[in-house]
PDB file of C-alpha atoms and ligand atoms in Angstrom:
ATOM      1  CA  UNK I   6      14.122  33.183  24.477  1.00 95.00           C
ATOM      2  CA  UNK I   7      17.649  34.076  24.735  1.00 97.00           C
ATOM      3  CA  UNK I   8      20.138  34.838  21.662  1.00 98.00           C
ATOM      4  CA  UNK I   9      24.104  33.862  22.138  1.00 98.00           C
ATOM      5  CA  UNK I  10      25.979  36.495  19.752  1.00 98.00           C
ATOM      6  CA  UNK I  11      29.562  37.534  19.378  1.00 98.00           C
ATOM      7  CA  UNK I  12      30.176  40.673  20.947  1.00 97.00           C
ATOM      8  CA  UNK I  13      30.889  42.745  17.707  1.00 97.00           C
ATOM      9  CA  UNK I  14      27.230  41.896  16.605  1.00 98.00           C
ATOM     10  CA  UNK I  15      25.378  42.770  19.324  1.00 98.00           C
ATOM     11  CA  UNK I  16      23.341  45.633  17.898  1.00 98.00           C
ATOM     12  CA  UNK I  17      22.802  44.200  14.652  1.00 97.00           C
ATOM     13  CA  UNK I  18      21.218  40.926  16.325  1.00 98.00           C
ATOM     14  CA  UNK I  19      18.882  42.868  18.580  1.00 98.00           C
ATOM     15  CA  UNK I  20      17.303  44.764  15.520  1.00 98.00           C
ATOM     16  CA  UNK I  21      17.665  41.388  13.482  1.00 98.00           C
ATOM     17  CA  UNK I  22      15.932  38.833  15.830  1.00 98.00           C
ATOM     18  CA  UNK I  23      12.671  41.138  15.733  1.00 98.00           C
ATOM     19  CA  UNK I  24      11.574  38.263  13.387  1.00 98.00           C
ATOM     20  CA  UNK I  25      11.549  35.725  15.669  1.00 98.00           C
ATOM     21  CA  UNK I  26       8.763  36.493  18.560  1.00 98.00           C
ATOM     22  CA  UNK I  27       6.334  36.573  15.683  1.00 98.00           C
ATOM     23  CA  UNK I  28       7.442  33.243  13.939  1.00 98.00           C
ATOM     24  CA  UNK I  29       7.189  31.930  17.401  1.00 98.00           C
ATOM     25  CA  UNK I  30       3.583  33.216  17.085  1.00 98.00           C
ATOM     26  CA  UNK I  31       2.875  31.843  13.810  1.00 98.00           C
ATOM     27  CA  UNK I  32       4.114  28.145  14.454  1.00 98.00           C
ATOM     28  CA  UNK I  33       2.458  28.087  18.054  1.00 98.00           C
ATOM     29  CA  UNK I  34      -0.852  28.791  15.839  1.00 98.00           C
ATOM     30  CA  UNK I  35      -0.204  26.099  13.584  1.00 98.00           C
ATOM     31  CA  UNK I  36       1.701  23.831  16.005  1.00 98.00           C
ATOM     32  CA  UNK I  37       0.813  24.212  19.436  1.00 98.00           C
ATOM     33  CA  UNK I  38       2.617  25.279  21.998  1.00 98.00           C
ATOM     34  CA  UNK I  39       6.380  25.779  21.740  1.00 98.00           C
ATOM     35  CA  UNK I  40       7.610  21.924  22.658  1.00 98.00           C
ATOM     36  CA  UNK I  41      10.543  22.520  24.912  1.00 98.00           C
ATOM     37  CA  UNK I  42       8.565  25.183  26.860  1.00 95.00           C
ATOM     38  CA  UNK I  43      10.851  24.069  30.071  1.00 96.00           C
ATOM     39  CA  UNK I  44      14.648  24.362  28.165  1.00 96.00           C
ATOM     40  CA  UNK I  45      13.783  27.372  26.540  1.00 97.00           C
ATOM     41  CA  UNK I  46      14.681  28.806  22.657  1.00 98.00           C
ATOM     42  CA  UNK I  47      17.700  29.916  22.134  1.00 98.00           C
ATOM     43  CA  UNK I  48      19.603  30.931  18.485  1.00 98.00           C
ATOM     44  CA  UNK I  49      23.881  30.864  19.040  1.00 98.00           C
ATOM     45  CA  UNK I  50      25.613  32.263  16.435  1.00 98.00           C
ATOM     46  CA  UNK I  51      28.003  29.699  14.941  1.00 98.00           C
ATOM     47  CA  UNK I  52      30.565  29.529  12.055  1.00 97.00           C
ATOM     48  CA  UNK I  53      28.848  26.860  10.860  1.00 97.00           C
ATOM     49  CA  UNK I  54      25.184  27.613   8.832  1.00 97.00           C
ATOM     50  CA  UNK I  55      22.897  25.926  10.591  1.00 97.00           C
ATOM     51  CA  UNK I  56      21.720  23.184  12.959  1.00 97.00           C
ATOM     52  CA  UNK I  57      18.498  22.568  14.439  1.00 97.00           C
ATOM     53  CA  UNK I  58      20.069  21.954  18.068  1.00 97.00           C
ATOM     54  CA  UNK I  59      17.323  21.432  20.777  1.00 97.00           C
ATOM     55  CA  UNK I  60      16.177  24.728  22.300  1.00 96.00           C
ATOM     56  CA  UNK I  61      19.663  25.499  21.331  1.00 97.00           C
ATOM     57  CA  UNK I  62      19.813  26.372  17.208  1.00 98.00           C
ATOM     58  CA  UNK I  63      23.292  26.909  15.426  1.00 98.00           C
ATOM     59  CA  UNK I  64      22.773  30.097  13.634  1.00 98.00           C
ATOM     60  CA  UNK I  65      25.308  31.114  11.415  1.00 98.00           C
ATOM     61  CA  UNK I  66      23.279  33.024   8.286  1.00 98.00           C
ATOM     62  CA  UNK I  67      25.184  36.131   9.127  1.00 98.00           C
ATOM     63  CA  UNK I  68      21.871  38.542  10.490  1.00 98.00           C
ATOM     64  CA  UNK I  69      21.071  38.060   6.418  1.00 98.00           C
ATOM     65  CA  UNK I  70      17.819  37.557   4.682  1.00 97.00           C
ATOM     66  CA  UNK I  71      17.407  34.292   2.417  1.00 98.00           C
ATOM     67  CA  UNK I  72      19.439  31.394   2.334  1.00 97.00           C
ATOM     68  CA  UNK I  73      22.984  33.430   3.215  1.00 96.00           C
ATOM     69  CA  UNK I  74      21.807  36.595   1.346  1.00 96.00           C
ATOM     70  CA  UNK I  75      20.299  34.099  -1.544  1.00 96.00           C
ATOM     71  CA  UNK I  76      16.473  35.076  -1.456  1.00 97.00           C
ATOM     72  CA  UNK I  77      15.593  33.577  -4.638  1.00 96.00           C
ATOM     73  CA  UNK I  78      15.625  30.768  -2.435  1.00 94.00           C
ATOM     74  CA  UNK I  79      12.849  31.959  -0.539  1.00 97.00           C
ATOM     75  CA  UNK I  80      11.061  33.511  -3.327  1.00 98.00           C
ATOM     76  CA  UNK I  81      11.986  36.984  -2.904  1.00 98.00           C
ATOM     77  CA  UNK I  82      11.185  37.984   0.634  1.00 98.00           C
ATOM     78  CA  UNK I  83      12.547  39.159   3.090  1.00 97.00           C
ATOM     79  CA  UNK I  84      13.008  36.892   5.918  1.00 98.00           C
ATOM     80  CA  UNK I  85      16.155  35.227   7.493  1.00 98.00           C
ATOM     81  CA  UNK I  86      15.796  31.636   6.114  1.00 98.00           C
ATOM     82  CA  UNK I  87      18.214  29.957   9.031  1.00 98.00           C
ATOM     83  CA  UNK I  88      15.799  30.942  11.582  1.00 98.00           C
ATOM     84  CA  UNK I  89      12.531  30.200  10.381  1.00 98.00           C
ATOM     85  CA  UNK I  90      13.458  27.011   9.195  1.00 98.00           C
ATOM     86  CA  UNK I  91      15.815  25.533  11.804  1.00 98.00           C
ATOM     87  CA  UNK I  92      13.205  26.597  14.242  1.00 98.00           C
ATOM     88  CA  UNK I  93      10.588  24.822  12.554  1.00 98.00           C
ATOM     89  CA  UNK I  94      12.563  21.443  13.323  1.00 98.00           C
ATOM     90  CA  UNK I  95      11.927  22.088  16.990  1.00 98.00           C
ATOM     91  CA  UNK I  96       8.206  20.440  16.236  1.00 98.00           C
ATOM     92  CA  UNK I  97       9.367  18.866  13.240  1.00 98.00           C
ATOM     93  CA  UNK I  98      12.297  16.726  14.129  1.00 98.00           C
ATOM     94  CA  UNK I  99      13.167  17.339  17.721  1.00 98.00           C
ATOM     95  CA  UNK I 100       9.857  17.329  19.171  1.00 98.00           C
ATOM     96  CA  UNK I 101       8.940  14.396  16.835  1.00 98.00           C
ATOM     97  CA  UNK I 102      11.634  11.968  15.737  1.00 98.00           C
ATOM     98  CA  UNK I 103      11.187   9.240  13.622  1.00 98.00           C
ATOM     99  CA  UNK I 104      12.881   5.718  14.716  1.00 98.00           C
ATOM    100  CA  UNK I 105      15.037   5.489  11.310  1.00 98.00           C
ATOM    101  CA  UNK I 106      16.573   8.334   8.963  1.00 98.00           C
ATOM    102  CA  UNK I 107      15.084   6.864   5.966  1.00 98.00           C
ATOM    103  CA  UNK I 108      11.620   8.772   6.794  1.00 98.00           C
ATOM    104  CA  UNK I 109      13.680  11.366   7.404  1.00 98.00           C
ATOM    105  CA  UNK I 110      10.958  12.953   5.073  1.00 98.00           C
ATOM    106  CA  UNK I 111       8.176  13.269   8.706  1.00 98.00           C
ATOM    107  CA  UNK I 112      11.563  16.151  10.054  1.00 98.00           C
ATOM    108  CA  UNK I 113      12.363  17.676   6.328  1.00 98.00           C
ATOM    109  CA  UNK I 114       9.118  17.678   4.754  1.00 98.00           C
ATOM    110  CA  UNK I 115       7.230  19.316   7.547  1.00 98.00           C
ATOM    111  CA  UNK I 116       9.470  21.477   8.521  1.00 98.00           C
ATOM    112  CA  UNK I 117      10.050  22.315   4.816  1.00 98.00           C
ATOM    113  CA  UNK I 118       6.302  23.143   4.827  1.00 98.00           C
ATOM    114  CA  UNK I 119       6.767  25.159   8.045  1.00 98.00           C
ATOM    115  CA  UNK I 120       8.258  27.596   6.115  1.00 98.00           C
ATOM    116  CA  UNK I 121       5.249  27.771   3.379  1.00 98.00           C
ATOM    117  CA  UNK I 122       2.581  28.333   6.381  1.00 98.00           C
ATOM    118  CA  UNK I 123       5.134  30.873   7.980  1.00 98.00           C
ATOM    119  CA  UNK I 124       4.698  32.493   4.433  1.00 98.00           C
ATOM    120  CA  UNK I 125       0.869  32.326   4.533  1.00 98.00           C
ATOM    121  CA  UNK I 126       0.897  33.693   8.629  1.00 98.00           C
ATOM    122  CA  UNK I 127       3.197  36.695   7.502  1.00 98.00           C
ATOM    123  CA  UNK I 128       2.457  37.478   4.176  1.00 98.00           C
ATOM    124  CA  UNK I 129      -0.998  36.205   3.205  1.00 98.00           C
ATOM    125  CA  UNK I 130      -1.977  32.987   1.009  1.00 98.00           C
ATOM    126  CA  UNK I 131      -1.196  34.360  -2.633  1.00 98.00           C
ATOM    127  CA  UNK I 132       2.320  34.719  -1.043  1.00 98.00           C
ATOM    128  CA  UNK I 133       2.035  31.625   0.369  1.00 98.00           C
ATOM    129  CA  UNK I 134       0.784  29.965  -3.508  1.00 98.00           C
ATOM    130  CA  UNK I 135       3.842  31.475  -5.011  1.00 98.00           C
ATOM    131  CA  UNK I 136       6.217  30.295  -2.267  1.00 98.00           C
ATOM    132  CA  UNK I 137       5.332  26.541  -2.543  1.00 98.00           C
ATOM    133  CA  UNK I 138       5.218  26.762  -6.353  1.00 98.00           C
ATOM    134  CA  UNK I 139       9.181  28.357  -6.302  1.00 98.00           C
ATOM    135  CA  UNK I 140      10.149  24.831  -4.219  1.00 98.00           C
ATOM    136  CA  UNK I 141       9.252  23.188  -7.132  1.00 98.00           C
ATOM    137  CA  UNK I 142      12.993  24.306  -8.663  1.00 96.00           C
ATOM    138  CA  UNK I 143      14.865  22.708  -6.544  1.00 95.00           C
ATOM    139  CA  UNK I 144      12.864  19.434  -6.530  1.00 98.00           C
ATOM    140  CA  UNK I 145      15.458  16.655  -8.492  1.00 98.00           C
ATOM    141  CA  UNK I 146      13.446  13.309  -8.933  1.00 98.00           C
ATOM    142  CA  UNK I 147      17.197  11.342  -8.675  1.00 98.00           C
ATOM    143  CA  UNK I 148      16.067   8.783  -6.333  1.00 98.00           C
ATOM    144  CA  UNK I 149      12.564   8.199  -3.923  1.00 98.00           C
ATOM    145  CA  UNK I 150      12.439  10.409  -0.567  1.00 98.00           C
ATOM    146  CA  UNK I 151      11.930   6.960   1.717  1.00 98.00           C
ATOM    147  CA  UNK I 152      16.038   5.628   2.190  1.00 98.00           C
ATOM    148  CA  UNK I 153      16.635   1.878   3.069  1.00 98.00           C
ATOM    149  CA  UNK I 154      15.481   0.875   6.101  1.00 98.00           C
ATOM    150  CA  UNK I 155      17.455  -0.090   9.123  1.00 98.00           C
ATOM    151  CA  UNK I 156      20.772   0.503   7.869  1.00 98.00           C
ATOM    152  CA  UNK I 157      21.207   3.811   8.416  1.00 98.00           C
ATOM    153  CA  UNK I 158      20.400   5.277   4.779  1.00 98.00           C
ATOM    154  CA  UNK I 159      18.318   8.141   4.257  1.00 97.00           C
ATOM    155  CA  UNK I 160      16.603   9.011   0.866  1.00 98.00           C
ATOM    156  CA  UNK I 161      16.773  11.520  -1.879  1.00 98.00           C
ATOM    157  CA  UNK I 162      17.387  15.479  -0.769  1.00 98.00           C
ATOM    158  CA  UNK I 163      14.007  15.864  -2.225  1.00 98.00           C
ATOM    159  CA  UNK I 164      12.175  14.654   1.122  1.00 98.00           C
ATOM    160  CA  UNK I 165      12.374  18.817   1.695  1.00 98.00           C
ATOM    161  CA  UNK I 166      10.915  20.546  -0.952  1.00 98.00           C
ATOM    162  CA  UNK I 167       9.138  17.265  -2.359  1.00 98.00           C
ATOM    163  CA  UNK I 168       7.660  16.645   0.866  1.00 98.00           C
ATOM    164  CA  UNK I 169       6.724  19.978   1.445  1.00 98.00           C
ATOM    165  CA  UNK I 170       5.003  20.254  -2.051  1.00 98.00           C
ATOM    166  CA  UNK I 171       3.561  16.934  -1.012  1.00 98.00           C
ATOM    167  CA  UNK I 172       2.134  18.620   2.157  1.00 98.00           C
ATOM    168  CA  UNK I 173       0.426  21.548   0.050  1.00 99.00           C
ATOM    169  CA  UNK I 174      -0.906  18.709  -2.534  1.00 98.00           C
ATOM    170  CA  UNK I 175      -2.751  16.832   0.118  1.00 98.00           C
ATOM    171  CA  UNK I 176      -3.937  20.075   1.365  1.00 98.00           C
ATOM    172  CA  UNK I 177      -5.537  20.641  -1.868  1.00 98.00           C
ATOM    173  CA  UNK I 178      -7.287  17.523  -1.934  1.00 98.00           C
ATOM    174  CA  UNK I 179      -8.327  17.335   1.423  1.00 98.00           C
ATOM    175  CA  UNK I 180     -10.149  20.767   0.340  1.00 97.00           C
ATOM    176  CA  UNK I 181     -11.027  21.564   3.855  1.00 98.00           C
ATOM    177  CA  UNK I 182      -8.699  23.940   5.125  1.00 98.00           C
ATOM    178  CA  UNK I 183     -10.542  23.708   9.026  1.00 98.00           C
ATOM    179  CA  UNK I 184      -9.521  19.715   8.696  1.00 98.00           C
ATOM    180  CA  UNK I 185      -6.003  20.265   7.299  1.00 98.00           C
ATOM    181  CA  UNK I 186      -4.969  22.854  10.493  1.00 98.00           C
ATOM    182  CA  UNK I 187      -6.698  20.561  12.840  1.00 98.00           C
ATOM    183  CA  UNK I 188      -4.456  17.380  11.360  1.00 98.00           C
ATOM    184  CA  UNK I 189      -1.387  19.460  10.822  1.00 98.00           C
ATOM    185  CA  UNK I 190      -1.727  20.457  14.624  1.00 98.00           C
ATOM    186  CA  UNK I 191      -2.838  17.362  15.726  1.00 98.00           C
ATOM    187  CA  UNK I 192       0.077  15.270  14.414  1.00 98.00           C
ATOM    188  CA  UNK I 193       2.608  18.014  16.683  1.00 98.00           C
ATOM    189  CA  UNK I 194       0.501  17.323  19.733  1.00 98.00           C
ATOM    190  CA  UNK I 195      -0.506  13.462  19.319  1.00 98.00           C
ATOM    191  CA  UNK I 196       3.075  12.848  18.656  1.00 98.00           C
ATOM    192  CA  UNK I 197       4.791  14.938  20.704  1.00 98.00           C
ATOM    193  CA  UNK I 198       8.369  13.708  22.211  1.00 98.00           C
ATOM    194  CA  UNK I 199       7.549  10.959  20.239  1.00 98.00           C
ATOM    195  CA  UNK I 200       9.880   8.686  18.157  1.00 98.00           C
ATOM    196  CA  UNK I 201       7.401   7.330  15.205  1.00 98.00           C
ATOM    197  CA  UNK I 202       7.531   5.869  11.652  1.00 98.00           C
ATOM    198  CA  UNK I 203       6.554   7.677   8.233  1.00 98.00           C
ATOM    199  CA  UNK I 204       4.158   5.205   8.267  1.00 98.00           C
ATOM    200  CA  UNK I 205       2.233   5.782  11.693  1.00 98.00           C
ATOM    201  CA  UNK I 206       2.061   9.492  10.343  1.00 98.00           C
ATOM    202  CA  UNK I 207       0.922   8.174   7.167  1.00 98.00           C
ATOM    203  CA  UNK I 208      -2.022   6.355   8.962  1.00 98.00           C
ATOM    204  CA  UNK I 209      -3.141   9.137  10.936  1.00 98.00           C
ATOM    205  CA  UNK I 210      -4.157  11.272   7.943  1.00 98.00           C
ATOM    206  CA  UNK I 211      -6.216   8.942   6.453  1.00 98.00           C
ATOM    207  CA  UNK I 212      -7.714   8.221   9.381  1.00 98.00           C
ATOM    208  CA  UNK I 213      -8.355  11.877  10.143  1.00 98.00           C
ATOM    209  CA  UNK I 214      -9.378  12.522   6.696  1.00 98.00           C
ATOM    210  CA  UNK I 215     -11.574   9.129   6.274  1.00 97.00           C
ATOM    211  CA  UNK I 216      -9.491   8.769   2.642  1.00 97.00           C
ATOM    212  CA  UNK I 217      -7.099   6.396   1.662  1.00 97.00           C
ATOM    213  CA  UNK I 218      -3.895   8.346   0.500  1.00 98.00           C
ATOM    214  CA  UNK I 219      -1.586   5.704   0.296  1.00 98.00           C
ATOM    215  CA  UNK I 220      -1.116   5.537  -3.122  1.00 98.00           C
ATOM    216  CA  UNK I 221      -0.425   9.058  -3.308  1.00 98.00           C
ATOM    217  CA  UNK I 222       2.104   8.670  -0.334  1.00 98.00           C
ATOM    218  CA  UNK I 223       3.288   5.779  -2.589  1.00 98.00           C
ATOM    219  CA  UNK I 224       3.889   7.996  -5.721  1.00 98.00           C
ATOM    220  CA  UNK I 225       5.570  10.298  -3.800  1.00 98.00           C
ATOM    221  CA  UNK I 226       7.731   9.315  -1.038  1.00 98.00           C
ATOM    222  CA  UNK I 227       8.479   5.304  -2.501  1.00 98.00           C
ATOM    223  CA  UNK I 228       8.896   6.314  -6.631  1.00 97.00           C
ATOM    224  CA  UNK I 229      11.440   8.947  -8.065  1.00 97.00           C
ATOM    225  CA  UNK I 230       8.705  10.267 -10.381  1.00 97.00           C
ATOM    226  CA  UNK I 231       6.345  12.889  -9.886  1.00 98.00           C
ATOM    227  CA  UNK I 232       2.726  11.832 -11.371  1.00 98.00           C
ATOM    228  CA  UNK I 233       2.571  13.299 -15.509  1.00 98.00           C
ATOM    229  CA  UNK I 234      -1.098  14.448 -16.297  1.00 98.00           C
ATOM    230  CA  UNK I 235      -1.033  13.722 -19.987  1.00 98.00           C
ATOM    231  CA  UNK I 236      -3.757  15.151 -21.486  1.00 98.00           C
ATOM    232  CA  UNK I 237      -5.572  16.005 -25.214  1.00 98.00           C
ATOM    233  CA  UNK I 238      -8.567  17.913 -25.957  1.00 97.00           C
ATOM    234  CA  UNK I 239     -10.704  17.092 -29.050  1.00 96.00           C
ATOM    235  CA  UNK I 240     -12.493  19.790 -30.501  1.00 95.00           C
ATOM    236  CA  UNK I 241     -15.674  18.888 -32.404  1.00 95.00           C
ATOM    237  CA  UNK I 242     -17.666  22.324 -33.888  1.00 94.00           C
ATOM    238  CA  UNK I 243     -18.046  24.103 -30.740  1.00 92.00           C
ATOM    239  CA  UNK I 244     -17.599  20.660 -28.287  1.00 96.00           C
ATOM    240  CA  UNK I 245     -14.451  20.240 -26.615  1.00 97.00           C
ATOM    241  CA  UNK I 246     -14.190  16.493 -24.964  1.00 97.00           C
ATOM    242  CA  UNK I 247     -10.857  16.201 -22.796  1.00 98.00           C
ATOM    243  CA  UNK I 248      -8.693  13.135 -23.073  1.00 98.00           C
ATOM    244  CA  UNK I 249      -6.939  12.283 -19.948  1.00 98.00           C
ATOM    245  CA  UNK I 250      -4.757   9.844 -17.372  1.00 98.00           C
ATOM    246  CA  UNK I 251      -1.908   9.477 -15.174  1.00 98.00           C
ATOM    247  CA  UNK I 252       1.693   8.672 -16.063  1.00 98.00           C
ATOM    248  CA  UNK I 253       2.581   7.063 -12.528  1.00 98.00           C
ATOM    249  CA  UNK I 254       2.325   4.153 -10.234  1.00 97.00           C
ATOM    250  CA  UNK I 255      -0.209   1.957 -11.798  1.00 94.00           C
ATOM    251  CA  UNK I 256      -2.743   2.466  -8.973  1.00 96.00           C
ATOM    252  CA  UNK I 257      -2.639   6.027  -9.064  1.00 98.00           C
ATOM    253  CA  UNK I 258      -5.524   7.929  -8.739  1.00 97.00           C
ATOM    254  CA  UNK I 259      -5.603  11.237  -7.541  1.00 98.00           C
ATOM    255  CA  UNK I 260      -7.906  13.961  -8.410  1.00 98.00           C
ATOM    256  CA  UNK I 261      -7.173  16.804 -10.279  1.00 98.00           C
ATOM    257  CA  UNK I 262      -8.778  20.390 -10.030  1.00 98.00           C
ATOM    258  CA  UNK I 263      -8.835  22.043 -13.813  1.00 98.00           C
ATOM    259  CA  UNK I 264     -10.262  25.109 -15.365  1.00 97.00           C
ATOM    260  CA  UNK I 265     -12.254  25.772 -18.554  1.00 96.00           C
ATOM    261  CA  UNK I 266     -12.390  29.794 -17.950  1.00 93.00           C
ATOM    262  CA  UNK I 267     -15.044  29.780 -14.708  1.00 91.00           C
ATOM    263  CA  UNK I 268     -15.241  27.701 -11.994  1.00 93.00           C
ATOM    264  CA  UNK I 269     -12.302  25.240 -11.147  1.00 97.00           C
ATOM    265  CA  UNK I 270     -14.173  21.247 -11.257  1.00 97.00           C
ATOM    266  CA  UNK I 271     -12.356  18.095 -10.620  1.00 98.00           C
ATOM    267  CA  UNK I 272     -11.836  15.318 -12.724  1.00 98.00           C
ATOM    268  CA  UNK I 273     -10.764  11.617 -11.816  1.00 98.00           C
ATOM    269  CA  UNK I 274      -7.989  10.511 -13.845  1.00 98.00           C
ATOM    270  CA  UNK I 275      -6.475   7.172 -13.016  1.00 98.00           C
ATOM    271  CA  UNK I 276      -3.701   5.673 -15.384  1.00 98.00           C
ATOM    272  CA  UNK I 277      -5.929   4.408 -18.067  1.00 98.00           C
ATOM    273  CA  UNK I 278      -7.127   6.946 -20.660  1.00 98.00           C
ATOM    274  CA  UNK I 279     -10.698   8.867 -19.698  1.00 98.00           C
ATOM    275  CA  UNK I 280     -12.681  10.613 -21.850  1.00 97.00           C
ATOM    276  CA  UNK I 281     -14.945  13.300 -20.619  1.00 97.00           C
ATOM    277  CA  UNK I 282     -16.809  15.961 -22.435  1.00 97.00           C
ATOM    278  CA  UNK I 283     -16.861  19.338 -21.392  1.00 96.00           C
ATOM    279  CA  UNK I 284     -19.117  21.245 -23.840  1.00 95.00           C
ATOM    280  CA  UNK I 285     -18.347  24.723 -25.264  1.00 94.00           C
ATOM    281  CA  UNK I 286     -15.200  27.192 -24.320  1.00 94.00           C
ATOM    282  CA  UNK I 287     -12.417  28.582 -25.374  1.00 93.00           C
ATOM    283  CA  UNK I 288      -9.457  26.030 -25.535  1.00 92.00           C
ATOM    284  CA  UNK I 289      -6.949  28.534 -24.386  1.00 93.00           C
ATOM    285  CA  UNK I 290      -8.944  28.783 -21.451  1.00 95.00           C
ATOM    286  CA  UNK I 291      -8.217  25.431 -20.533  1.00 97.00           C
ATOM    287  CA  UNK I 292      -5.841  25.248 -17.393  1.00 97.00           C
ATOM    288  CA  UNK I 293      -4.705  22.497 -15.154  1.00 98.00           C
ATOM    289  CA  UNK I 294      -4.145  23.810 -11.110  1.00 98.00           C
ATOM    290  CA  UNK I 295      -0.881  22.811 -10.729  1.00 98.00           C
ATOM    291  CA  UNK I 296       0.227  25.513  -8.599  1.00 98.00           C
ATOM    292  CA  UNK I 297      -2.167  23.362  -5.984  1.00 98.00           C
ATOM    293  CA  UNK I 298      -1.098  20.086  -7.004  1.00 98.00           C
ATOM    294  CA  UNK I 299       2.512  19.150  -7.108  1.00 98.00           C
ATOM    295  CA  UNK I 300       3.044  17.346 -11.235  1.00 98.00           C
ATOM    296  CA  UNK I 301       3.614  17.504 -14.382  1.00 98.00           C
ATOM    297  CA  UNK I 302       1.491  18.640 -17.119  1.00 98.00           C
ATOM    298  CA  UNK I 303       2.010  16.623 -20.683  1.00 98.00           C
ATOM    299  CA  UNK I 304      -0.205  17.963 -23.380  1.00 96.00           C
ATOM    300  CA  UNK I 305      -0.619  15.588 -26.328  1.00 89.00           C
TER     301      UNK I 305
HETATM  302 ZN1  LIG L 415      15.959  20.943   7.929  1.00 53.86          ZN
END
């Protein structure tokens, strides 16, 4: 690992890079082994902000914390945003490259979600929770995450925090967290210094998983719209029966995980209106997981 600095800044990188050997450590647990073992990693400071260069990253964050010195970005801690994430594109995007921008999602997404398992390896999985769930204000919904294909046209800035909301969605419903690190670290090795399409990627998690996600892919990466849980609950004397469905793609079907005050249960809505009956509890009790799922929540 070697660090290119101006002069002046010398002492302030050396305390500053500290971070990195233990990122390193945290990605080569999720990822495998570095990918350009042979070139080396090296951060150059830059004027420019930063560029996930092959073993060679721009790095121009100024030895600050956050995005610049912004670390509402990253939720409120305390690492340097540049690094972690430009050095997450060295699996994500360098190591695998996909054959045309508009899955530019596979790079962005990942790596996007790099930084949320970097937050679970450093700081523990509540930190990790709350991390995902503050990507969900910069998500925009102004176009789909997939561009046009073969004419050079990527999609919607949302194939970062999007796809990496995505990620932590499909985590939740493969609800087997020994599976999810096994495919996460299985797509870096089975397709590394690989070109590939969204779609190959797409195909090797439901053929890891044995479920068919591509609806859910579909909602996400090929519509603008994030599924709506719309939802009412009927209270009859002490029986509450919940009325539910999707607002999405009309063959939408994901599970949901909710709570009536114990034990979170899943539910199958589809985009027709359900009715199930859930017996006796408190209605204010009632709560939807959506800091595991990636939606939105409309109450009727
Ligand atoms: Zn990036």
């Amino acid at each position: 690992m070697d660090y290119y600095v101006l002069h002046d800044n010398l002492e302030k990188a050396k305390e500053h890079f500290k971070q990195v050997k233990p990122m390193m450590e945290c990605f080569e647990k999720y990822f495998g082994a570095y990918p350009f073992w042979n070139d080396g990693y090296a951060l150059v400071e830059t004027p420019y902000l930063g560029m996930e260069h092959q073993s060679a990253i721009a790095y121009g964050n100024d030895y600050l914390p956050g995005y610049y010195g912004n670390t509402s970005f990253i939720d409120g801690l305390n690492f340097d945003f540049i690094i972690v994430h430009e050095s997450g594109h060295e699996w994500w995007g360098n190591s695998i490259t996909t054959n045309d921008i508009a899955d530019m999602w596979v790079h962005e997404g990942f790596c996007t979600y790099s930084e949320v398992l970097y937050v679970e390896c450093m700081y523990g999985y509540d930190a990790m929770l709350s991390y995902v769930n503050n990507q969900k204000r910069s998500v925009r919904n102004d176009k789909p995450v997939i561009g046009s294909y073969h004419v050079n046209a990527e999609g919607s800035s949302d194939m970062y925090n999007k796809g990496s909301l995505m990620l932590h969605t499909l985590r939740s419903l493969i609800e087997d967290d020994k599976l999810w690190f096994e495919m996460i670290k299985g797509i870096a090795n089975d397709f590394k210094h690989e070109t590939v399409d969204g779609q190959e990627i797409i195909h090797y998690i439901n053929k890891k998983s044995g479920k068919d996600f591509t609806n859910f892919f579909n909602q996400y990466l090929k519509n603008k719209e994030i599924p709506v849980f719309q939802f009412h609950l009927h209270q009859e004397g002490r029986n509450i029966t919940l009325l539910y469905r999707w607002e999405a793609i009309s063959e939408f079907d994901m599970p949901i995980l909710i709570n009536t005050g114990s034990k979170d249960f899943w539910i199958y809505p589809n985009t027709e209106w359900k009715e199930q009956d859930l017996g006796g509890f408190d209605k204010h009790d009632f709560k939807v997981r959506d800091d595991l799922f990636f939606i939105d929540i409309k109450k009727q």
